[in-house]
Short mmCIF file of C-alpha atoms in Angstrom, two decimals:
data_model
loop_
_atom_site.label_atom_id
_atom_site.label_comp_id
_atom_site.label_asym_id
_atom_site.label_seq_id
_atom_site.Cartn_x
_atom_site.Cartn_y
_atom_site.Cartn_z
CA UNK G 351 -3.45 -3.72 -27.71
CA UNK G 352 -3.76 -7.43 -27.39
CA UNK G 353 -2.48 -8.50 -23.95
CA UNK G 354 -2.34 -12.12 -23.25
CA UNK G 355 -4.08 -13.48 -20.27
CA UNK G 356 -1.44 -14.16 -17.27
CA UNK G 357 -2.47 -15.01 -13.54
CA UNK G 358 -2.11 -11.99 -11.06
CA UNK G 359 1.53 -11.88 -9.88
CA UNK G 360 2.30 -11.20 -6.43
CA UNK G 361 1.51 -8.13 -5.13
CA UNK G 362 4.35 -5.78 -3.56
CA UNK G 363 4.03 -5.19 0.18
CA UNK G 364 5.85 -2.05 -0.39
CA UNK G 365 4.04 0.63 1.79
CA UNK G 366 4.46 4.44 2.31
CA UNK G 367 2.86 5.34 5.23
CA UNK G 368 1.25 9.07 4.54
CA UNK G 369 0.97 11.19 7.40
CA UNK G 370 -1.44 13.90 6.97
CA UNK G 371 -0.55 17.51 8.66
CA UNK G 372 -2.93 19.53 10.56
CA UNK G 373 -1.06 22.90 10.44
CA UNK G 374 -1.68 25.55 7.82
CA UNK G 375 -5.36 24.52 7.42
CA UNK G 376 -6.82 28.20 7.69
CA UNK G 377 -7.72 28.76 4.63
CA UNK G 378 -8.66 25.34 3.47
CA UNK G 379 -10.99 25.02 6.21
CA UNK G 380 -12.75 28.12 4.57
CA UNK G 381 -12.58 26.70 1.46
CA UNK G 382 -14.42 23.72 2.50
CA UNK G 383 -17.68 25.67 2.85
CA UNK G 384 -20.95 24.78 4.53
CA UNK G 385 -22.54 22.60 1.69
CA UNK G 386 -21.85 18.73 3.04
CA UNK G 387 -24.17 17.38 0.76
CA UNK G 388 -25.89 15.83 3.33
CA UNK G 389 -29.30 17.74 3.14
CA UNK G 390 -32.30 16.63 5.56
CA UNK G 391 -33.50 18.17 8.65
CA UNK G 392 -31.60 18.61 11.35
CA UNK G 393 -32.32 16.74 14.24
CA UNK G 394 -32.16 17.25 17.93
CA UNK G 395 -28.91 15.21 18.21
CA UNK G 396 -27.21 17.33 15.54
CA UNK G 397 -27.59 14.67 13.04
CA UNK G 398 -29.80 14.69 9.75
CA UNK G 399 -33.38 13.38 8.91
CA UNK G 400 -34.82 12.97 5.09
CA UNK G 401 -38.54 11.14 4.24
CA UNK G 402 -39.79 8.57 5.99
CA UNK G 403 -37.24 9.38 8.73
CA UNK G 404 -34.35 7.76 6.97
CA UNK G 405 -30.92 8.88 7.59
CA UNK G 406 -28.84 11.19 5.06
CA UNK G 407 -25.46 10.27 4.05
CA UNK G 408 -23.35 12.58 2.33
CA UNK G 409 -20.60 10.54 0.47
CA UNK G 410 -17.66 12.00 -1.58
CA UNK G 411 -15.49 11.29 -4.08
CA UNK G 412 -12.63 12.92 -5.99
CA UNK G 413 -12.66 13.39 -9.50
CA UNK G 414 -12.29 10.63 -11.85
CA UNK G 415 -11.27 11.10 -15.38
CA UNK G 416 -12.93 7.96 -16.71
CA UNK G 417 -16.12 9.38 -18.60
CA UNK G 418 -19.36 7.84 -16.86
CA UNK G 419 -17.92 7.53 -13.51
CA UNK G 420 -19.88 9.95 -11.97
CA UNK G 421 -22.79 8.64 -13.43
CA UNK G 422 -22.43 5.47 -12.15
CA UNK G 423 -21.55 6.18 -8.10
CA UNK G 424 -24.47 8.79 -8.19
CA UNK G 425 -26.68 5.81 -9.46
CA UNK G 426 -25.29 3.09 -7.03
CA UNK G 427 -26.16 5.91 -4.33
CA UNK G 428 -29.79 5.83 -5.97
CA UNK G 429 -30.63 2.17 -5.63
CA UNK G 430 -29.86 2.35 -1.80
CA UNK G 431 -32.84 2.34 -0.07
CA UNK G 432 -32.23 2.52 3.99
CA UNK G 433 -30.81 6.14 3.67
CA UNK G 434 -31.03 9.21 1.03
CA UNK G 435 -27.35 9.28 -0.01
CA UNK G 436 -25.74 12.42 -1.83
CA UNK G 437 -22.87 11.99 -4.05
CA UNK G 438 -20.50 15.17 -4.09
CA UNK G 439 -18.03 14.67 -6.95
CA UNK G 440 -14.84 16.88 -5.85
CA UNK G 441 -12.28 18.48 -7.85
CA UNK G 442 -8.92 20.29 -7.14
CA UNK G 443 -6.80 19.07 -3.96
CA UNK G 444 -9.24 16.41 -2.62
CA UNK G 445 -6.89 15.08 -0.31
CA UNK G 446 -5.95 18.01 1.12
CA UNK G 447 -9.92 19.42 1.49
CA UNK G 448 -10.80 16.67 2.84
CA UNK G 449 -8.21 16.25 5.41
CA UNK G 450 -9.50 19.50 6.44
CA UNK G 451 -13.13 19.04 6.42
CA UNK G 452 -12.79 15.96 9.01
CA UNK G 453 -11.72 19.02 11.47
CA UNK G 454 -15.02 20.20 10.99
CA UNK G 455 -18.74 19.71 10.66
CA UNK G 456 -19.08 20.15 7.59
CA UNK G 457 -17.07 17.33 6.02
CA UNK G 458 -18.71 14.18 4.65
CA UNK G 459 -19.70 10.78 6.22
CA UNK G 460 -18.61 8.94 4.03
CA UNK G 461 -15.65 9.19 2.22
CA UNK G 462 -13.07 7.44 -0.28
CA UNK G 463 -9.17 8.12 0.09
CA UNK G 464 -5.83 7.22 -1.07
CA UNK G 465 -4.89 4.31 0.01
CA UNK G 466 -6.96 3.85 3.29
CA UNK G 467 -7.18 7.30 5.90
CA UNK G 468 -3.88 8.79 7.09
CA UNK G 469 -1.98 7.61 10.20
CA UNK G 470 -3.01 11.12 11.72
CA UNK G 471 -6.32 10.57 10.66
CA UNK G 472 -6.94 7.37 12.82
CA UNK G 473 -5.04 8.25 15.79
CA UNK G 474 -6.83 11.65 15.89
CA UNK G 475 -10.17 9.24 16.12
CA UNK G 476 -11.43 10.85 12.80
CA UNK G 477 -12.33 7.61 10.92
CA UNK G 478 -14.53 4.73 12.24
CA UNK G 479 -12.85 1.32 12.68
CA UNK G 480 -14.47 -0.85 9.86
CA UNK G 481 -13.10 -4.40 10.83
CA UNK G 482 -17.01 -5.75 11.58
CA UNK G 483 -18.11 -4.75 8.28
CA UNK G 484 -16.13 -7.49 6.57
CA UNK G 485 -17.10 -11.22 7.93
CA UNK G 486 -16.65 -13.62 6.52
CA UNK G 487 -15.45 -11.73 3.35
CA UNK G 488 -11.84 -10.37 4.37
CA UNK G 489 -10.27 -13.53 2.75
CA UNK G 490 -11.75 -12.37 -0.41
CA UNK G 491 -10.02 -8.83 -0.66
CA UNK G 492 -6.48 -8.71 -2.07
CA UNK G 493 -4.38 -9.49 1.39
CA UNK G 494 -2.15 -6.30 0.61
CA UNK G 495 -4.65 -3.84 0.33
CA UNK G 496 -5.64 -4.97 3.67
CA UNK G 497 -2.78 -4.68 5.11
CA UNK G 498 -2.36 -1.26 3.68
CA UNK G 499 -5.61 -0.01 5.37
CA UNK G 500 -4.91 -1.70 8.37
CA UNK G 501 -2.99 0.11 11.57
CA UNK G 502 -2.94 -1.49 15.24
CA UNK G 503 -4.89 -4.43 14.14
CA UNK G 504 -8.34 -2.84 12.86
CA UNK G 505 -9.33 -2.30 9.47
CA UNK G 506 -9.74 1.00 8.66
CA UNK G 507 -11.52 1.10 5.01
CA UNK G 508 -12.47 -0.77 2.29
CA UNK G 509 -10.63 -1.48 -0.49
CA UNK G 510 -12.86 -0.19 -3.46
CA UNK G 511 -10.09 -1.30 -7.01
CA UNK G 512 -6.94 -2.30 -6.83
CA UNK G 513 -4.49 -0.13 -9.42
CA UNK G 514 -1.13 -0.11 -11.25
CA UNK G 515 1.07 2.85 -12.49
CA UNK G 516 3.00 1.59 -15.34
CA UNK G 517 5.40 3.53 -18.36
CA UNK G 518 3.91 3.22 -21.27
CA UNK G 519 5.62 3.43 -24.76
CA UNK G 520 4.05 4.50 -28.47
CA UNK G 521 5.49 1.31 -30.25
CA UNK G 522 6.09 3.41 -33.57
CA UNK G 523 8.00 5.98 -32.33
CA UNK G 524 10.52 3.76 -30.36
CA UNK G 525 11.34 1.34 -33.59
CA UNK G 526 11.26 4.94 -36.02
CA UNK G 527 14.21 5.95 -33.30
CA UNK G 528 15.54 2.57 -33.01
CA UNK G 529 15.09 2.78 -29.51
CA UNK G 530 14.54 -0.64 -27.34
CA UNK G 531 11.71 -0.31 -24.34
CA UNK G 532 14.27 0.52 -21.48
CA UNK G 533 14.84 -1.87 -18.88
CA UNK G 534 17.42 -0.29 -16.93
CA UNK G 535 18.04 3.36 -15.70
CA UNK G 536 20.77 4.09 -17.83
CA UNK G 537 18.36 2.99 -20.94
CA UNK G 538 15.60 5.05 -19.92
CA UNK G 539 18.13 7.93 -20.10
CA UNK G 540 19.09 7.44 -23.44
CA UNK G 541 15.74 6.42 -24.93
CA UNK G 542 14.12 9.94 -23.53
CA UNK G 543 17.49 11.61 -25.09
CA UNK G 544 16.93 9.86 -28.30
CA UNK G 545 13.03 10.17 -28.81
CA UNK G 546 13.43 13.92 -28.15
CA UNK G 547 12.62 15.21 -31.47
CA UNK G 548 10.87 18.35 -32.93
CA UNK G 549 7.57 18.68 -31.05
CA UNK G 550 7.91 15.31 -29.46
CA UNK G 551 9.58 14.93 -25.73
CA UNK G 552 10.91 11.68 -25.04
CA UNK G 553 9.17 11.22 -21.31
CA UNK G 554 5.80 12.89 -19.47
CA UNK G 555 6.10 11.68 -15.57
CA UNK G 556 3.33 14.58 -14.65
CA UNK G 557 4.30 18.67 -14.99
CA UNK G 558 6.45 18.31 -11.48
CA UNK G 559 9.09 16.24 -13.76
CA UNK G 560 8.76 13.18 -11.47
CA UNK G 561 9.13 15.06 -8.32
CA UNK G 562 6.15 13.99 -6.32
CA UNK G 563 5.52 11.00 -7.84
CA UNK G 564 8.82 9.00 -8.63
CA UNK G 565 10.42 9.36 -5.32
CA UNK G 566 9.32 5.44 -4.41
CA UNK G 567 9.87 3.60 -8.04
CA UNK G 568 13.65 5.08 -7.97
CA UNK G 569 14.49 3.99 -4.28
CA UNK G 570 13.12 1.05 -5.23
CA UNK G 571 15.00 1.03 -8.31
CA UNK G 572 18.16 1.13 -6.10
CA UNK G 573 17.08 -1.73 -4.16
CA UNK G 574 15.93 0.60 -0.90
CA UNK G 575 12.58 1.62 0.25
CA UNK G 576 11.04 4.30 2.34
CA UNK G 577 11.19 2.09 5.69
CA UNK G 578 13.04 -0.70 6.16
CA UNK G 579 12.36 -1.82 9.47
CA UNK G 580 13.66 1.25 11.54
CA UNK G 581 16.16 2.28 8.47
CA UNK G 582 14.64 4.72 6.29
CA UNK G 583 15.59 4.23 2.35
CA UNK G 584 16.55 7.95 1.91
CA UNK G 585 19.25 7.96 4.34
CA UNK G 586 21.51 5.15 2.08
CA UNK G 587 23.83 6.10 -0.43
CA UNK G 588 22.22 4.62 -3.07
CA UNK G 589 19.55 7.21 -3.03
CA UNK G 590 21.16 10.06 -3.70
CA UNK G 591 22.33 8.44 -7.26
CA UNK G 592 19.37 7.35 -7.57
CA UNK G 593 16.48 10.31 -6.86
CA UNK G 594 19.36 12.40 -9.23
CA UNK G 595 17.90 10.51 -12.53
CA UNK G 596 15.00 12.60 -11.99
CA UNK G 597 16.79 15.85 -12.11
CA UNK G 598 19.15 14.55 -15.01
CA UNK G 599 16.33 14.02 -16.93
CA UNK G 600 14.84 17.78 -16.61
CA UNK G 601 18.72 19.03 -16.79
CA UNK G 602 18.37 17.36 -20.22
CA UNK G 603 15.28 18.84 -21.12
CA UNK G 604 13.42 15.37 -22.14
CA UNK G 605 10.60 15.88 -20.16
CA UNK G 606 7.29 17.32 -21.15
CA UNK G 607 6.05 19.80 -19.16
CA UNK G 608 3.03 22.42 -18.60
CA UNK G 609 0.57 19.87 -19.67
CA UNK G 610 -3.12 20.94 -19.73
CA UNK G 611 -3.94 17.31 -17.59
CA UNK G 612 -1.48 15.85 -15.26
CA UNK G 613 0.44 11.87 -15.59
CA UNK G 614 -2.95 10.35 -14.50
CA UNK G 615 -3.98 11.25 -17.69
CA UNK G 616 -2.64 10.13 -21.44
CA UNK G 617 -3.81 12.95 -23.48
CA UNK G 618 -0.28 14.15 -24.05
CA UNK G 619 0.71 10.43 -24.69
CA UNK G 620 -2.18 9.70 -26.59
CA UNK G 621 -1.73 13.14 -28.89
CA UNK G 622 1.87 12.19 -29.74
CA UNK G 623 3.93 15.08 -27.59
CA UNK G 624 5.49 12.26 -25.41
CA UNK G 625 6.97 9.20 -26.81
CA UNK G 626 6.76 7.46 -23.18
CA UNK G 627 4.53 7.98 -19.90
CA UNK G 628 4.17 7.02 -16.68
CA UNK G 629 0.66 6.49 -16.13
CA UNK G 630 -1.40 4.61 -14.41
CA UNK G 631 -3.82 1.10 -15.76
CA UNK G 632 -6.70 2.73 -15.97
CA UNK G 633 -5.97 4.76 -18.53
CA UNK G 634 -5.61 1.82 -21.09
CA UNK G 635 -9.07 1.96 -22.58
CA UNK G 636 -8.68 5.83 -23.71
CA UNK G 637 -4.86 4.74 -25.07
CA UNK G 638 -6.16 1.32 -26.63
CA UNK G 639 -9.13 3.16 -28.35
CA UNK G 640 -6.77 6.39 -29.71
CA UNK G 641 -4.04 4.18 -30.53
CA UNK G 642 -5.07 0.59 -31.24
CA UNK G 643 -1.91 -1.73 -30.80
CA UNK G 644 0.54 0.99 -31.07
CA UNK G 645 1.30 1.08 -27.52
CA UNK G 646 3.50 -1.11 -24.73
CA UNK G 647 3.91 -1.17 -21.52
CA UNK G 648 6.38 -2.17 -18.96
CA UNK G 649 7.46 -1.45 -14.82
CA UNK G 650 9.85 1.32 -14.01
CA UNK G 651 13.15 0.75 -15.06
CA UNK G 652 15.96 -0.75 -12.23
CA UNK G 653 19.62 0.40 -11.80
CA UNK G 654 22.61 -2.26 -10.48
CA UNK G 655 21.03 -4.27 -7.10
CA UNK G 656 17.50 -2.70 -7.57
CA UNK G 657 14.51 -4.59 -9.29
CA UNK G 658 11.79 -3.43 -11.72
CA UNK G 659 8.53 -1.65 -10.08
CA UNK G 660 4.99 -1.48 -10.78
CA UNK G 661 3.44 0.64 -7.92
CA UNK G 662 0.14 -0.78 -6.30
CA UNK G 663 -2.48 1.16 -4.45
CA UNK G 664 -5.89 1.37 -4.23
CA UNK G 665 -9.46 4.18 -2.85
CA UNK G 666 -10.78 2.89 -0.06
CA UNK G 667 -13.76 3.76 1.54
CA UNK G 668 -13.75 5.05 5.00
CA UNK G 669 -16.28 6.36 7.47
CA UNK G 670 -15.92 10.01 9.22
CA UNK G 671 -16.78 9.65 12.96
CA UNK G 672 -18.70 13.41 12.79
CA UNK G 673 -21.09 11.16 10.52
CA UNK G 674 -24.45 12.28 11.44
CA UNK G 675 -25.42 8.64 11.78
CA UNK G 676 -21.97 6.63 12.00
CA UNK G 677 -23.87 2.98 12.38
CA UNK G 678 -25.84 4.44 9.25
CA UNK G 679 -22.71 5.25 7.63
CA UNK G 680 -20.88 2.19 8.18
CA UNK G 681 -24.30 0.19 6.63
CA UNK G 682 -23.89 1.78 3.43
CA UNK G 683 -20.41 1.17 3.23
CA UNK G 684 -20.68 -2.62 3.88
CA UNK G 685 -23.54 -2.30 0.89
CA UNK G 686 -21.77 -0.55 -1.59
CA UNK G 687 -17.94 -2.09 -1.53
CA UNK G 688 -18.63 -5.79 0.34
CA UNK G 689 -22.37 -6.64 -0.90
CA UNK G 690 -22.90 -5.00 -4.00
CA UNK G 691 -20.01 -7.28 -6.24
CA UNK G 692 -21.81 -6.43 -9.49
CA UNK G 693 -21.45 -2.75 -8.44
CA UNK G 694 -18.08 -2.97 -7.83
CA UNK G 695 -17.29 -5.03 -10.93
CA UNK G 696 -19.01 -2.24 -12.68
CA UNK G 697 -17.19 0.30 -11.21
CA UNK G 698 -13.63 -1.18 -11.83
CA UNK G 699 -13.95 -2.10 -15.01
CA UNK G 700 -16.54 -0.29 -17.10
CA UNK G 701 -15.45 2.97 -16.97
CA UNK G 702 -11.72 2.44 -16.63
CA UNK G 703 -9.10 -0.19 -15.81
CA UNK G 704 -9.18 -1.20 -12.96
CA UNK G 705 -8.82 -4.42 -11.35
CA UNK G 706 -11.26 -5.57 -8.69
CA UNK G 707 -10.14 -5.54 -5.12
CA UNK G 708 -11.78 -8.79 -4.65
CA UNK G 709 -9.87 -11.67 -5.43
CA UNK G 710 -12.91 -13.68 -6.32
CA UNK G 711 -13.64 -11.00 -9.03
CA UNK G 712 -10.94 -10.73 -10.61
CA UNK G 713 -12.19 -13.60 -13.32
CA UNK G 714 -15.05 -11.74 -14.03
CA UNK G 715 -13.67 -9.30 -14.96
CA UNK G 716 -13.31 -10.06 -18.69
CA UNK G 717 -11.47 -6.87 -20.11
CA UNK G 718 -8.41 -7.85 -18.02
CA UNK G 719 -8.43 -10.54 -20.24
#
């Protein structure tokens, strides 16, 4: 799909602070098992030695869907040469497991999450404060994210991409229907109604129908938000009418459901069982390459008083404070995500699409284009 060039717009400072629980962590405690991935010897200060008496890191990552990925991190890990640095690519609930593992010591010293680490995660003194990592460099990271992975005046992690979730639309199928892109809530409604047909559902938002994942773009849809100042967004009015699209829409049976691969991924889009998707950016390359120009995107649709939404978030990478070698730790960090800029081109934009958390980046990356 040809997509003309246009300078960054603003970037919402919409923010949902995610608290992470500590109770019912039994069994995902066991589940975390022994294997950290950090490997070595273990020293007399509990930490870990490898050859030549450099520090092991373990590092972790969830599971991407972009094909080479894994690939790549593992080989960034490679070329770092003051520590032996293991890459332990996780699958299933990686929030969740992880959260868990920071209880323990058998989590990882290094670590990428959602959005920077959990309110509960800093207060509990679980993550290392990363402000003296950045220098000179914070002006050069995307102010938002910064703000988003900063509490009580510290940074917190590292802003690794910066991404979008945006509904999508298969061109052919809207103008066969005679169905406009929606703009507005009402719209939306009728399109999915409309582009219901056969073997075709008119909307994917993920197998939970929306549930988990729509809750923000409809308050803000409304014109509310999780917390304004002391008010919180699901107290007005306005959200009740609003958060009841979602179940209108599975009341109506429009929605695909019991995909193989959740809304982060645009198989069902891409195979033609959903005529719209909410999805995220970096799934453009797989749409762009199954679909060629057939495809549009736009934000989340508004109702009266709201505004349209494009959700922005963003990994960063954060430091555990069981780290065998925190100092170590913290090194690699600052090498990876603030040193290494044609790594983290690479990793924003070869794989997936992504766009680079540094501002200074962002032209260089040429796909965005």
């Amino acid at each position: 799909m040809a997509r003309p060039h246009r300078p960054m717009p603003p970037l919402s400072r919409r923010r949902l602070l995610t608290l992470g629980g500590v109770g019912a962590l039994g069994a995902t405690l066991a589940a975390c098992g022994d294997n950290t991935g950090r490997g070595g010897t273990p020293t007399p200060d509990g930490g870990s030695a490898s050859g030549a008496g450099r520090p092991s890191i373990a590092q972790w990552y969830h599971q991407y869907g972009e094909a080479g990925t894994q690939e790549a991190v593992e080989r960034y890990a490679a070329e770092y040469d003051a520590a032996d640095v293991t890459v332990s690519w996780k699958p299933g609930d990686y929030d969740q497991s992880t959260a868990a593992s920071l209880l323990t010591d058998s989590g990882p010293d290094v670590f990428e999450y959602g959005n920077g680490p959990t309110i509960d995660m800093i207060r509990g003194e679980q993550v290392a404060d990363l402000t003296d990592l950045f220098g000179d460099t914070l002006d050069d990271f995307t102010p938002s994210l910064i703000e988003r992975m900063s509490y009580d005046g510290r940074i917190w992690a590292v802003p690794q991409v910066l991404d979008m979730q945006v509904l999508v639309y298969r061109k052919s199928l809207l103008e066969e229907a005679g169905v406009q892109p929606p703009q507005q809530i009402p719209e939306l409604l009728a399109a999915a109604q409309e582009l219901t047909r056969g073997d075709v559902k008119g909307l994917f938002l993920g197998n939970d129908g929306g549930a988990g994942l729509l809750g923000g773009p409809m308050l803000w849809a409304a014109g509310l938000d999780y917390l304004d100042g002391d008010r919180v967004g699901f107290q007005d009015a306005g959200a009740a009418e609003a958060l009841s699209t979602l179940r209108t829409l599975w009341t109506d049976e429009t929605l695909l459901l019991g995909e193989a691969k959740d809304w982060f991924d645009a198989e069902a889009f891409i195979s033609g069982r959903a005529a719209m998707q909410w999805t995220g950016l970096w799934t453009f390359p797989a749409i762009s390459e199954a679909l060629g120009d057939d495809f549009g995107a736009i934000p989340w649709p508004v109702l009266e008083g709201g505004a349209p939404s494009v959700p922005v978030g963003a990994y960063g990478a954060c430091v555990s404070t069981r780290a065998a070698d925190v100092e170590a730790a913290k090194a690699f960090v600052r090498w990876l995500w603030i040193e290494q800029t044609d790594k983290q081109l690479d990793f924003a934009t070869a794989y997936g699409f992504h766009v680079p958390s540094r501002v200074s980046l962002i032209p260089e990356a040429d796909v965005l284009s």
